[in-house]
mmCIF file of C-alpha atoms in Angstrom:
data_model
loop_
_atom_site.group_PDB
_atom_site.id
_atom_site.type_symbol
_atom_site.label_atom_id
_atom_site.label_comp_id
_atom_site.label_asym_id
_atom_site.label_seq_id
_atom_site.Cartn_x
_atom_site.Cartn_y
_atom_site.Cartn_z
ATOM 1 C CA MET A 1 43.010 -52.116 -28.954
ATOM 2 C CA GLU A 2 44.174 -49.319 -26.912
ATOM 3 C CA VAL A 3 43.306 -46.849 -29.698
ATOM 4 C CA VAL A 4 39.667 -48.286 -29.930
ATOM 5 C CA THR A 5 39.237 -48.016 -26.152
ATOM 6 C CA ASN A 6 40.434 -44.464 -25.989
ATOM 7 C CA ILE A 7 38.063 -43.476 -28.885
ATOM 8 C CA LYS A 8 35.164 -45.103 -27.149
ATOM 9 C CA ARG A 9 36.027 -43.247 -23.966
ATOM 10 C CA LYS A 10 36.224 -39.925 -25.898
ATOM 11 C CA TYR A 11 32.959 -40.616 -27.565
ATOM 12 C CA PHE A 12 31.257 -41.503 -24.310
ATOM 13 C CA ILE A 13 32.275 -38.410 -22.574
ATOM 14 C CA LEU A 14 31.435 -36.229 -25.506
ATOM 15 C CA THR A 15 27.978 -37.597 -25.967
ATOM 16 C CA SER A 16 27.389 -37.702 -22.188
ATOM 17 C CA THR A 17 28.237 -33.985 -21.822
ATOM 18 C CA PHE A 18 25.737 -32.966 -24.603
ATOM 19 C CA THR A 19 23.019 -35.134 -23.149
ATOM 20 C CA ILE A 20 23.530 -33.582 -19.690
ATOM 21 C CA ILE A 21 23.223 -29.986 -21.223
ATOM 22 C CA PHE A 22 20.136 -30.820 -23.012
ATOM 23 C CA CYS A 23 18.519 -32.469 -19.922
ATOM 24 C CA LEU A 24 19.434 -29.340 -17.862
ATOM 25 C CA ILE A 25 18.154 -26.662 -20.274
ATOM 26 C CA PRO A 26 14.515 -26.714 -18.915
ATOM 27 C CA TYR A 27 15.869 -26.485 -15.320
ATOM 28 C CA LEU A 28 18.531 -23.768 -16.077
ATOM 29 C CA ASN A 29 15.932 -21.305 -17.365
ATOM 30 C CA VAL A 30 16.440 -18.203 -15.280
ATOM 31 C CA TRP A 31 13.690 -16.078 -17.005
ATOM 32 C CA ALA A 32 10.177 -16.991 -16.715
ATOM 33 C CA THR A 33 7.525 -15.958 -19.069
ATOM 34 C CA PRO A 34 8.418 -12.366 -20.250
ATOM 35 C CA ILE A 35 6.354 -9.527 -18.712
ATOM 36 C CA GLU A 36 7.598 -6.645 -20.690
ATOM 37 C CA ASN A 37 3.898 -5.771 -21.463
ATOM 38 C CA LEU A 38 2.585 -6.524 -18.096
ATOM 39 C CA GLU A 39 1.863 -3.208 -16.214
ATOM 40 C CA ILE A 40 0.453 -3.106 -12.671
ATOM 41 C CA ALA A 41 -0.963 0.237 -11.986
ATOM 42 C CA SER A 42 -1.807 -0.374 -8.359
ATOM 43 C CA GLY A 43 0.682 0.858 -5.649
ATOM 44 C CA ALA A 44 1.562 -2.582 -4.530
ATOM 45 C CA ALA A 45 0.740 -6.224 -5.756
ATOM 46 C CA ILE A 46 1.851 -9.853 -5.303
ATOM 47 C CA LEU A 47 1.042 -13.205 -6.716
ATOM 48 C CA MET A 48 1.602 -16.148 -4.500
ATOM 49 C CA ASP A 49 1.417 -19.921 -4.705
ATOM 50 C CA ALA A 50 -0.904 -20.965 -1.936
ATOM 51 C CA GLU A 51 0.476 -24.493 -1.414
ATOM 52 C CA SER A 52 4.170 -23.536 -1.157
ATOM 53 C CA GLY A 53 4.217 -19.748 -0.471
ATOM 54 C CA THR A 54 6.378 -19.105 -3.409
ATOM 55 C CA VAL A 55 6.161 -15.493 -4.682
ATOM 56 C CA LEU A 56 5.717 -15.595 -8.496
ATOM 57 C CA LEU A 57 5.414 -11.752 -9.038
ATOM 58 C CA ALA A 58 5.569 -8.734 -6.853
ATOM 59 C CA LYS A 59 5.511 -5.060 -6.931
ATOM 60 C CA ASN A 60 6.296 -3.015 -3.684
ATOM 61 C CA MET A 61 5.183 -6.217 -1.750
ATOM 62 C CA ASN A 62 6.920 -5.180 1.462
ATOM 63 C CA THR A 63 5.978 -1.443 1.338
ATOM 64 C CA GLN A 64 3.592 -0.802 4.354
ATOM 65 C CA MET A 65 0.149 0.557 3.403
ATOM 66 C CA GLU A 66 -3.329 0.625 4.779
ATOM 67 C CA PRO A 67 -5.352 -2.389 3.962
ATOM 68 C CA ALA A 68 -8.846 -1.180 4.513
ATOM 69 C CA SER A 69 -11.452 -3.846 4.898
ATOM 70 C CA ILE A 70 -9.231 -6.794 3.757
ATOM 71 C CA THR A 71 -8.275 -6.565 7.439
ATOM 72 C CA LYS A 72 -11.625 -8.586 7.879
ATOM 73 C CA ILE A 73 -9.838 -11.773 6.543
ATOM 74 C CA LEU A 74 -7.822 -11.983 9.845
ATOM 75 C CA THR A 75 -11.020 -11.063 11.894
ATOM 76 C CA ALA A 76 -12.705 -14.029 10.421
ATOM 77 C CA LEU A 77 -9.868 -16.345 10.865
ATOM 78 C CA LEU A 78 -9.708 -15.546 14.602
ATOM 79 C CA ALA A 79 -13.534 -16.038 14.962
ATOM 80 C CA LEU A 80 -13.380 -19.492 13.323
ATOM 81 C CA GLU A 81 -10.361 -20.393 15.440
ATOM 82 C CA HIS A 82 -11.972 -19.349 18.796
ATOM 83 C CA PHE A 83 -15.705 -20.217 18.593
ATOM 84 C CA THR A 84 -18.182 -22.370 17.066
ATOM 85 C CA LYS A 85 -20.388 -20.842 14.272
ATOM 86 C CA GLN A 86 -23.651 -20.893 16.404
ATOM 87 C CA GLU A 87 -22.277 -19.032 19.416
ATOM 88 C CA LYS A 88 -24.076 -15.785 20.031
ATOM 89 C CA ILE A 89 -22.751 -12.310 20.003
ATOM 90 C CA LEU A 90 -24.235 -9.478 21.988
ATOM 91 C CA MET A 91 -23.872 -6.053 20.347
ATOM 92 C CA SER A 92 -22.616 -3.396 22.753
ATOM 93 C CA ARG A 93 -23.114 0.354 22.367
ATOM 94 C CA GLU A 94 -19.436 0.771 21.621
ATOM 95 C CA ALA A 95 -19.442 -1.835 18.913
ATOM 96 C CA VAL A 96 -22.412 -0.265 17.224
ATOM 97 C CA PHE A 97 -21.706 3.493 17.567
ATOM 98 C CA SER A 98 -17.879 3.560 17.190
ATOM 99 C CA ILE A 99 -18.328 3.109 13.517
ATOM 100 C CA PRO A 100 -18.105 6.390 11.612
ATOM 101 C CA ARG A 101 -21.081 7.773 9.827
ATOM 102 C CA GLY A 102 -21.131 6.415 6.172
ATOM 103 C CA ALA A 103 -19.101 3.423 6.942
ATOM 104 C CA SER A 104 -20.455 -0.017 5.720
ATOM 105 C CA HIS A 105 -22.658 -1.744 8.231
ATOM 106 C CA ILE A 106 -25.815 -4.000 8.450
ATOM 107 C CA ALA A 107 -27.712 -1.774 10.848
ATOM 108 C CA LEU A 108 -27.016 -3.851 14.057
ATOM 109 C CA GLU A 109 -28.526 -2.388 17.187
ATOM 110 C CA VAL A 110 -27.342 -2.324 20.810
ATOM 111 C CA ASP A 111 -28.232 -5.537 22.586
ATOM 112 C CA GLU A 112 -28.979 -7.291 19.251
ATOM 113 C CA GLU A 113 -27.862 -10.973 19.362
ATOM 114 C CA ILE A 114 -26.361 -12.649 16.289
ATOM 115 C CA SER A 115 -24.508 -15.691 15.805
ATOM 116 C CA ILE A 116 -20.860 -15.938 14.836
ATOM 117 C CA ASP A 117 -22.183 -17.469 11.542
ATOM 118 C CA GLN A 118 -24.248 -14.512 10.718
ATOM 119 C CA ALA A 119 -21.471 -12.134 11.697
ATOM 120 C CA LEU A 120 -18.902 -13.911 9.474
ATOM 121 C CA TYR A 121 -21.258 -13.614 6.435
ATOM 122 C CA ALA A 122 -21.854 -9.974 7.262
ATOM 123 C CA ILE A 123 -18.123 -9.082 7.293
ATOM 124 C CA MET A 124 -17.091 -11.226 4.335
ATOM 125 C CA LEU A 125 -19.976 -10.292 2.023
ATOM 126 C CA GLU A 126 -21.233 -6.840 3.189
ATOM 127 C CA SER A 127 -17.948 -5.940 4.917
ATOM 128 C CA ALA A 128 -20.044 -4.907 7.901
ATOM 129 C CA ASN A 129 -17.912 -2.948 10.256
ATOM 130 C CA ASP A 130 -20.443 -3.225 13.166
ATOM 131 C CA ALA A 131 -20.346 -6.953 12.836
ATOM 132 C CA ALA A 132 -16.535 -6.885 12.994
ATOM 133 C CA ASN A 133 -16.673 -5.007 16.122
ATOM 134 C CA GLY A 134 -19.097 -7.392 17.593
ATOM 135 C CA ILE A 135 -16.770 -10.335 16.823
ATOM 136 C CA ALA A 136 -13.841 -8.399 18.257
ATOM 137 C CA GLU A 137 -15.535 -7.580 21.576
ATOM 138 C CA HIS A 138 -16.723 -11.221 21.915
ATOM 139 C CA ILE A 139 -13.396 -12.808 21.253
ATOM 140 C CA GLY A 140 -10.975 -10.226 22.892
ATOM 141 C CA GLY A 141 -13.166 -8.848 25.522
ATOM 142 C CA SER A 142 -12.587 -5.388 24.181
ATOM 143 C CA LEU A 143 -11.829 -3.949 20.891
ATOM 144 C CA ASP A 144 -8.215 -2.952 21.800
ATOM 145 C CA ASN A 145 -7.455 -6.446 23.192
ATOM 146 C CA PHE A 146 -8.704 -8.208 20.080
ATOM 147 C CA ALA A 147 -6.212 -5.963 18.091
ATOM 148 C CA VAL A 148 -3.525 -7.264 20.217
ATOM 149 C CA MET A 149 -4.657 -10.887 19.399
ATOM 150 C CA MET A 150 -4.598 -9.927 15.709
ATOM 151 C CA ASN A 151 -1.096 -8.834 15.745
ATOM 152 C CA GLN A 152 -0.085 -11.977 17.690
ATOM 153 C CA ARG A 153 -1.801 -14.209 15.094
ATOM 154 C CA ALA A 154 -0.282 -12.245 12.184
ATOM 155 C CA ASN A 155 3.289 -12.727 13.659
ATOM 156 C CA GLN A 156 2.618 -16.474 14.025
ATOM 157 C CA ILE A 157 1.784 -16.555 10.364
ATOM 158 C CA GLY A 158 4.824 -14.635 9.422
ATOM 159 C CA ALA A 159 3.266 -11.271 8.683
ATOM 160 C CA ASN A 160 5.927 -9.342 10.491
ATOM 161 C CA ASN A 161 5.394 -6.018 8.776
ATOM 162 C CA THR A 162 1.830 -5.970 9.879
ATOM 163 C CA HIS A 163 0.257 -3.887 12.801
ATOM 164 C CA PHE A 164 -3.585 -3.849 13.131
ATOM 165 C CA THR A 165 -5.423 -1.464 15.529
ATOM 166 C CA ASN A 166 -8.908 -2.633 14.754
ATOM 167 C CA ALA A 167 -10.908 -5.454 13.482
ATOM 168 C CA HIS A 168 -12.491 -3.662 10.534
ATOM 169 C CA GLY A 169 -9.806 -1.746 8.672
ATOM 170 C CA LEU A 170 -11.180 1.735 8.886
ATOM 171 C CA HIS A 171 -8.549 4.538 8.681
ATOM 172 C CA ASP A 172 -5.970 4.603 11.283
ATOM 173 C CA SER A 173 -2.442 5.831 10.456
ATOM 174 C CA ASN A 174 -1.018 3.023 12.650
ATOM 175 C CA HIS A 175 -3.074 0.386 10.966
ATOM 176 C CA ILE A 176 -0.862 -1.042 8.309
ATOM 177 C CA THR A 177 0.227 -4.117 6.511
ATOM 178 C CA THR A 178 1.944 -5.135 3.278
ATOM 179 C CA ALA A 179 0.871 -7.056 0.119
ATOM 180 C CA TYR A 180 3.160 -9.993 1.088
ATOM 181 C CA ASP A 181 1.749 -10.128 4.500
ATOM 182 C CA MET A 182 -1.822 -10.065 3.354
ATOM 183 C CA ALA A 183 -0.975 -12.849 1.039
ATOM 184 C CA LEU A 184 0.243 -14.881 3.936
ATOM 185 C CA ILE A 185 -2.836 -14.223 6.004
ATOM 186 C CA GLU A 186 -5.026 -15.261 3.083
ATOM 187 C CA ARG A 187 -2.960 -18.368 2.646
ATOM 188 C CA GLU A 188 -3.407 -19.347 6.193
ATOM 189 C CA ALA A 189 -7.156 -18.531 6.156
ATOM 190 C CA LEU A 190 -7.570 -20.768 3.023
ATOM 191 C CA LYS A 191 -6.554 -23.721 5.092
ATOM 192 C CA ASN A 192 -9.781 -23.391 7.027
ATOM 193 C CA PRO A 193 -12.603 -24.995 5.061
ATOM 194 C CA ASP A 194 -15.167 -22.749 6.842
ATOM 195 C CA PHE A 195 -13.455 -19.616 5.873
ATOM 196 C CA LEU A 196 -13.475 -20.754 2.260
ATOM 197 C CA ALA A 197 -17.228 -21.297 2.428
ATOM 198 C CA TYR A 198 -17.799 -17.828 3.691
ATOM 199 C CA SER A 199 -15.482 -15.994 1.405
ATOM 200 C CA SER A 200 -16.667 -17.810 -1.728
ATOM 201 C CA THR A 201 -20.482 -17.114 -1.138
ATOM 202 C CA ALA A 202 -22.292 -14.797 -3.510
ATOM 203 C CA THR A 203 -25.437 -14.055 -1.558
ATOM 204 C CA TYR A 204 -26.781 -14.824 1.859
ATOM 205 C CA THR A 205 -30.109 -14.242 3.686
ATOM 206 C CA MET A 206 -29.787 -13.327 7.461
ATOM 207 C CA LEU A 207 -32.954 -14.351 9.374
ATOM 208 C CA PRO A 208 -34.651 -12.137 11.931
ATOM 209 C CA THR A 209 -33.136 -11.441 15.303
ATOM 210 C CA ASN A 210 -34.285 -10.379 18.611
ATOM 211 C CA MET A 211 -34.115 -6.711 17.477
ATOM 212 C CA GLN A 212 -34.979 -7.085 13.751
ATOM 213 C CA GLU A 213 -38.152 -8.578 12.383
ATOM 214 C CA GLU A 214 -37.084 -8.594 8.778
ATOM 215 C CA ASN A 215 -34.626 -10.642 6.895
ATOM 216 C CA ARG A 216 -31.382 -9.004 5.901
ATOM 217 C CA PHE A 217 -29.987 -9.679 2.410
ATOM 218 C CA PHE A 218 -26.184 -9.715 1.838
ATOM 219 C CA HIS A 219 -24.419 -9.538 -1.343
ATOM 220 C CA ASN A 220 -20.695 -10.353 -1.983
ATOM 221 C CA MET A 221 -18.924 -7.021 -3.081
ATOM 222 C CA HIS A 222 -16.041 -8.954 -4.820
ATOM 223 C CA ALA A 223 -16.807 -8.756 -8.630
ATOM 224 C CA MET A 224 -14.867 -11.823 -9.546
ATOM 225 C CA ILE A 225 -17.274 -13.865 -7.279
ATOM 226 C CA ARG A 226 -20.312 -12.022 -7.946
ATOM 227 C CA PRO A 227 -20.074 -9.914 -11.206
ATOM 228 C CA ARG A 228 -22.589 -7.140 -11.640
ATOM 229 C CA PRO A 229 -23.214 -4.302 -14.146
ATOM 230 C CA GLY A 230 -20.359 -1.875 -14.097
ATOM 231 C CA TYR A 231 -18.086 -4.557 -12.330
ATOM 232 C CA ASN A 232 -18.372 -7.525 -14.581
ATOM 233 C CA TYR A 233 -15.060 -9.497 -13.953
ATOM 234 C CA PRO A 234 -15.906 -13.085 -13.803
ATOM 235 C CA TYR A 235 -12.896 -15.310 -13.504
ATOM 236 C CA GLN A 236 -12.879 -19.091 -13.704
ATOM 237 C CA GLY A 237 -11.848 -20.872 -10.512
ATOM 238 C CA THR A 238 -12.294 -17.917 -8.190
ATOM 239 C CA ILE A 239 -12.678 -19.536 -4.752
ATOM 240 C CA SER A 240 -12.093 -16.633 -2.200
ATOM 241 C CA GLY A 241 -12.049 -12.851 -2.128
ATOM 242 C CA LYS A 242 -12.412 -9.654 -0.056
ATOM 243 C CA THR A 243 -12.647 -6.131 -1.075
ATOM 244 C CA GLY A 244 -11.550 -2.978 0.791
ATOM 245 C CA TYR A 245 -11.748 0.760 0.440
ATOM 246 C CA THR A 246 -11.003 3.872 2.346
ATOM 247 C CA ALA A 247 -10.039 7.308 1.062
ATOM 248 C CA GLU A 248 -6.627 6.900 2.681
ATOM 249 C CA ALA A 249 -5.963 3.207 1.723
ATOM 250 C CA GLY A 250 -7.440 3.451 -1.743
ATOM 251 C CA TYR A 251 -8.924 0.309 -3.236
ATOM 252 C CA THR A 252 -7.524 -2.985 -1.952
ATOM 253 C CA LEU A 253 -8.467 -6.553 -3.052
ATOM 254 C CA VAL A 254 -7.448 -10.108 -1.983
ATOM 255 C CA THR A 255 -8.412 -12.978 -4.338
ATOM 256 C CA ALA A 256 -7.684 -16.711 -4.506
ATOM 257 C CA VAL A 257 -8.271 -18.643 -7.636
ATOM 258 C CA LYS A 258 -7.933 -22.565 -8.150
ATOM 259 C CA ARG A 259 -7.445 -24.303 -11.447
ATOM 260 C CA ASN A 260 -6.163 -27.803 -12.055
ATOM 261 C CA GLU A 261 -5.215 -28.342 -8.301
ATOM 262 C CA ARG A 262 -3.136 -25.090 -8.353
ATOM 263 C CA THR A 263 -4.222 -22.380 -6.133
ATOM 264 C CA LEU A 264 -2.968 -18.775 -6.490
ATOM 265 C CA ILE A 265 -3.324 -15.620 -4.179
ATOM 266 C CA ALA A 266 -3.333 -12.150 -5.623
ATOM 267 C CA VAL A 267 -3.260 -9.041 -3.319
ATOM 268 C CA ILE A 268 -3.562 -5.535 -4.577
ATOM 269 C CA LEU A 269 -3.050 -2.485 -2.459
ATOM 270 C CA LYS A 270 -3.370 1.234 -3.186
ATOM 271 C CA ALA A 271 -5.289 0.947 -6.436
ATOM 272 C CA SER A 272 -6.754 4.294 -7.698
ATOM 273 C CA GLY A 273 -10.085 2.557 -8.529
ATOM 274 C CA GLY A 274 -11.992 -0.618 -8.107
ATOM 275 C CA LYS A 275 -11.718 -1.449 -11.784
ATOM 276 C CA GLU A 276 -7.931 -0.867 -11.648
ATOM 277 C CA ALA A 277 -7.680 -3.449 -8.673
ATOM 278 C CA TYR A 278 -9.696 -6.108 -10.628
ATOM 279 C CA THR A 279 -7.791 -5.718 -14.013
ATOM 280 C CA ASP A 280 -4.423 -5.807 -12.082
ATOM 281 C CA SER A 281 -5.546 -8.989 -10.295
ATOM 282 C CA ILE A 282 -6.616 -10.672 -13.470
ATOM 283 C CA LYS A 283 -3.231 -9.688 -15.070
ATOM 284 C CA LEU A 284 -1.468 -11.455 -12.142
ATOM 285 C CA PHE A 285 -3.657 -14.551 -12.411
ATOM 286 C CA ASP A 286 -3.200 -14.878 -16.230
ATOM 287 C CA TYR A 287 0.503 -14.491 -15.801
ATOM 288 C CA GLY A 288 0.616 -17.120 -12.953
ATOM 289 C CA PHE A 289 -1.611 -19.791 -14.710
ATOM 290 C CA ALA A 290 0.421 -19.365 -17.928
ATOM 291 C CA LEU A 291 3.576 -20.482 -16.309
ATOM 292 C CA ASP A 292 4.552 -24.119 -17.201
ATOM 293 C CA GLN A 293 5.189 -26.556 -14.378
ATOM 294 C CA GLY A 294 9.019 -26.160 -14.463
ATOM 295 C CA GLN A 295 8.776 -22.344 -14.296
ATOM 296 C CA PHE A 296 6.142 -22.540 -11.473
ATOM 297 C CA ASN A 297 8.201 -24.726 -9.237
ATOM 298 C CA GLN A 298 11.092 -22.389 -9.255
ATOM 299 C CA LEU A 299 11.393 -19.483 -6.849
ATOM 300 C CA THR A 300 10.802 -16.967 -9.722
ATOM 301 C CA VAL A 301 10.403 -13.461 -8.495
ATOM 302 C CA LEU A 302 9.785 -10.765 -11.069
ATOM 303 C CA SER A 303 9.095 -7.255 -10.139
ATOM 304 C CA THR A 304 7.137 -4.764 -12.198
ATOM 305 C CA THR A 305 9.302 -1.848 -10.825
ATOM 306 C CA ASN A 306 12.991 -1.301 -10.369
ATOM 307 C CA ASP A 307 12.735 -1.505 -6.714
ATOM 308 C CA LYS A 308 14.403 -4.483 -5.069
ATOM 309 C CA GLU A 309 12.079 -6.746 -3.342
ATOM 310 C CA GLN A 310 12.746 -8.658 -0.087
ATOM 311 C CA ILE A 311 11.640 -12.171 -0.619
ATOM 312 C CA ASN A 312 11.045 -14.506 2.220
ATOM 313 C CA PRO A 313 8.570 -17.180 1.495
ATOM 314 C CA PRO A 314 7.932 -19.371 4.525
ATOM 315 C CA VAL A 315 8.717 -22.524 2.476
ATOM 316 C CA ALA A 316 11.344 -21.349 0.097
ATOM 317 C CA ALA A 317 12.948 -18.996 2.638
ATOM 318 C CA ALA A 318 15.110 -16.975 0.230
ATOM 319 C CA SER A 319 16.202 -13.291 0.367
ATOM 320 C CA THR A 320 16.642 -11.138 -2.687
ATOM 321 C CA PHE A 321 20.527 -11.567 -2.397
ATOM 322 C CA MET A 322 20.137 -15.299 -2.220
ATOM 323 C CA ILE A 323 17.808 -15.392 -5.227
ATOM 324 C CA SER A 324 20.302 -13.303 -7.150
ATOM 325 C CA VAL A 325 23.102 -15.746 -6.199
ATOM 326 C CA PHE A 326 20.882 -18.559 -7.076
ATOM 327 C CA LYS A 327 20.213 -17.054 -10.597
ATOM 328 C CA ILE A 328 23.835 -16.194 -11.174
ATOM 329 C CA ALA A 329 24.723 -19.836 -10.170
ATOM 330 C CA LYS A 330 22.389 -21.188 -12.777
ATOM 331 C CA VAL A 331 23.635 -19.069 -15.477
ATOM 332 C CA SER A 332 27.171 -19.926 -14.515
ATOM 333 C CA ALA A 333 26.278 -23.628 -14.571
ATOM 334 C CA TYR A 334 24.785 -23.276 -18.122
ATOM 335 C CA GLY A 335 27.675 -21.370 -19.375
ATOM 336 C CA LEU A 336 30.261 -23.811 -17.796
ATOM 337 C CA ALA A 337 28.330 -26.762 -19.193
ATOM 338 C CA GLY A 338 28.592 -25.225 -22.618
ATOM 339 C CA LEU A 339 32.275 -24.402 -22.407
ATOM 340 C CA LEU A 340 33.044 -27.872 -21.325
ATOM 341 C CA ALA A 341 31.157 -29.281 -24.214
ATOM 342 C CA ILE A 342 33.131 -27.218 -26.659
ATOM 343 C CA ALA A 343 36.339 -28.035 -24.924
ATOM 344 C CA PHE A 344 35.787 -31.767 -25.253
ATOM 345 C CA ALA A 345 34.717 -31.363 -28.865
ATOM 346 C CA ILE A 346 37.861 -29.482 -29.736
ATOM 347 C CA ARG A 347 40.060 -31.976 -27.719
ATOM 348 C CA TRP A 348 38.408 -34.855 -29.504
ATOM 349 C CA PHE A 349 39.081 -33.422 -33.038
ATOM 350 C CA ASN A 350 42.703 -32.322 -32.036
ATOM 351 C CA LEU A 351 43.434 -35.813 -30.711
ATOM 352 C CA GLY A 352 42.364 -37.304 -33.948
ATOM 353 C CA ARG A 353 44.800 -35.068 -35.875
ATOM 354 C CA ARG A 354 47.736 -35.546 -33.316
ATOM 355 C CA ARG A 355 48.315 -39.141 -33.858
ATOM 356 C CA LEU A 356 51.847 -40.425 -33.319
ATOM 357 C CA ARG A 357 53.277 -43.526 -34.979
ATOM 358 C CA ARG A 358 55.554 -45.724 -32.998
ATOM 359 C CA ASN A 359 56.489 -49.226 -34.179
ATOM 360 C CA ASP A 360 53.777 -48.960 -36.926
ATOM 361 C CA ARG A 361 51.103 -48.592 -34.266
ATOM 362 C CA ILE A 362 48.890 -45.587 -33.683
ATOM 363 C CA ARG A 363 49.112 -44.199 -30.276
ATOM 364 C CA ILE A 364 47.154 -41.289 -28.713
ATOM 365 C CA PRO A 365 49.365 -39.082 -26.498
ATOM 366 C CA TYR A 366 46.671 -38.450 -23.901
ATOM 367 C CA LYS A 367 44.309 -40.970 -22.328
ATOM 368 C CA PHE A 368 40.941 -40.348 -20.692
ATOM 369 C CA LYS A 369 40.678 -42.263 -17.568
#
């Protein structure tokens, strides 16, 4: 009876070990979908899960660069947080004429009155720098004070490597951010339903004002929201986007896509061309939506460069070092489980061969308890 009991115990332990190993295999997968063929040409890029803040893929995501007009995402967020959409803005001379010649605008005039609603469509669709200045003065009292408010809000979001000096994103060597910080800012903005409405609109007609008798027609410059000849990049599920460009910043792009209740955010900085920014963004989204649920729930950070990335998502809160430790621990657990299984198997067979007879009864020299 003792022999039968011990054999049952050995069999139970052995089968339990193999069962545990097979159950853990999906969760012990350290490597996500291979990206050997995924090349990101832009200077910096990031793919983030909007719900958790988990970084799925990054390239130079903490390298400070100029953002250009994607700055206006934070400008729009502050406008929505401080005033109602129908509140009026009075354009000052500084707001109108501090914009350099050739910069994007909607031809606002001094003493022209527009609503916050109109100004938000202007900055999110036409990237109007004059409208951004009008918002800044109305909220902050001055352009400089609004920049202080922007930096305070960015810090609250966790965008600690960001320093903005203006509301529009035109060149200033001290106006800097990172791909990671811009993903955080977009993630925060997406929580506001009104922001989502502005940033997803393809076209808008601005009615006449006290200084303008004609309608103004706005068109979203983001080609994944409003594809057009030469920039035909439709992408299923695109719900938000903002473009940017200056000679110093290069092409920048922020995009959010939602599919099957999963929302991902892609940020591109320092692209050499507008088409490069879109193709890189699509590569990121294709990669992210191809991940299965098990891989997606992990804090999986893949870099397209050899640079070490500092990862500190607000939810997952892990550094590069901790991620490395976590991956090593998973590999170690996988290996240890396998070794234990082998050890139990060898022991089980050895015990069967090392039977000792005493008083015509088969006894096993070791017992599992």
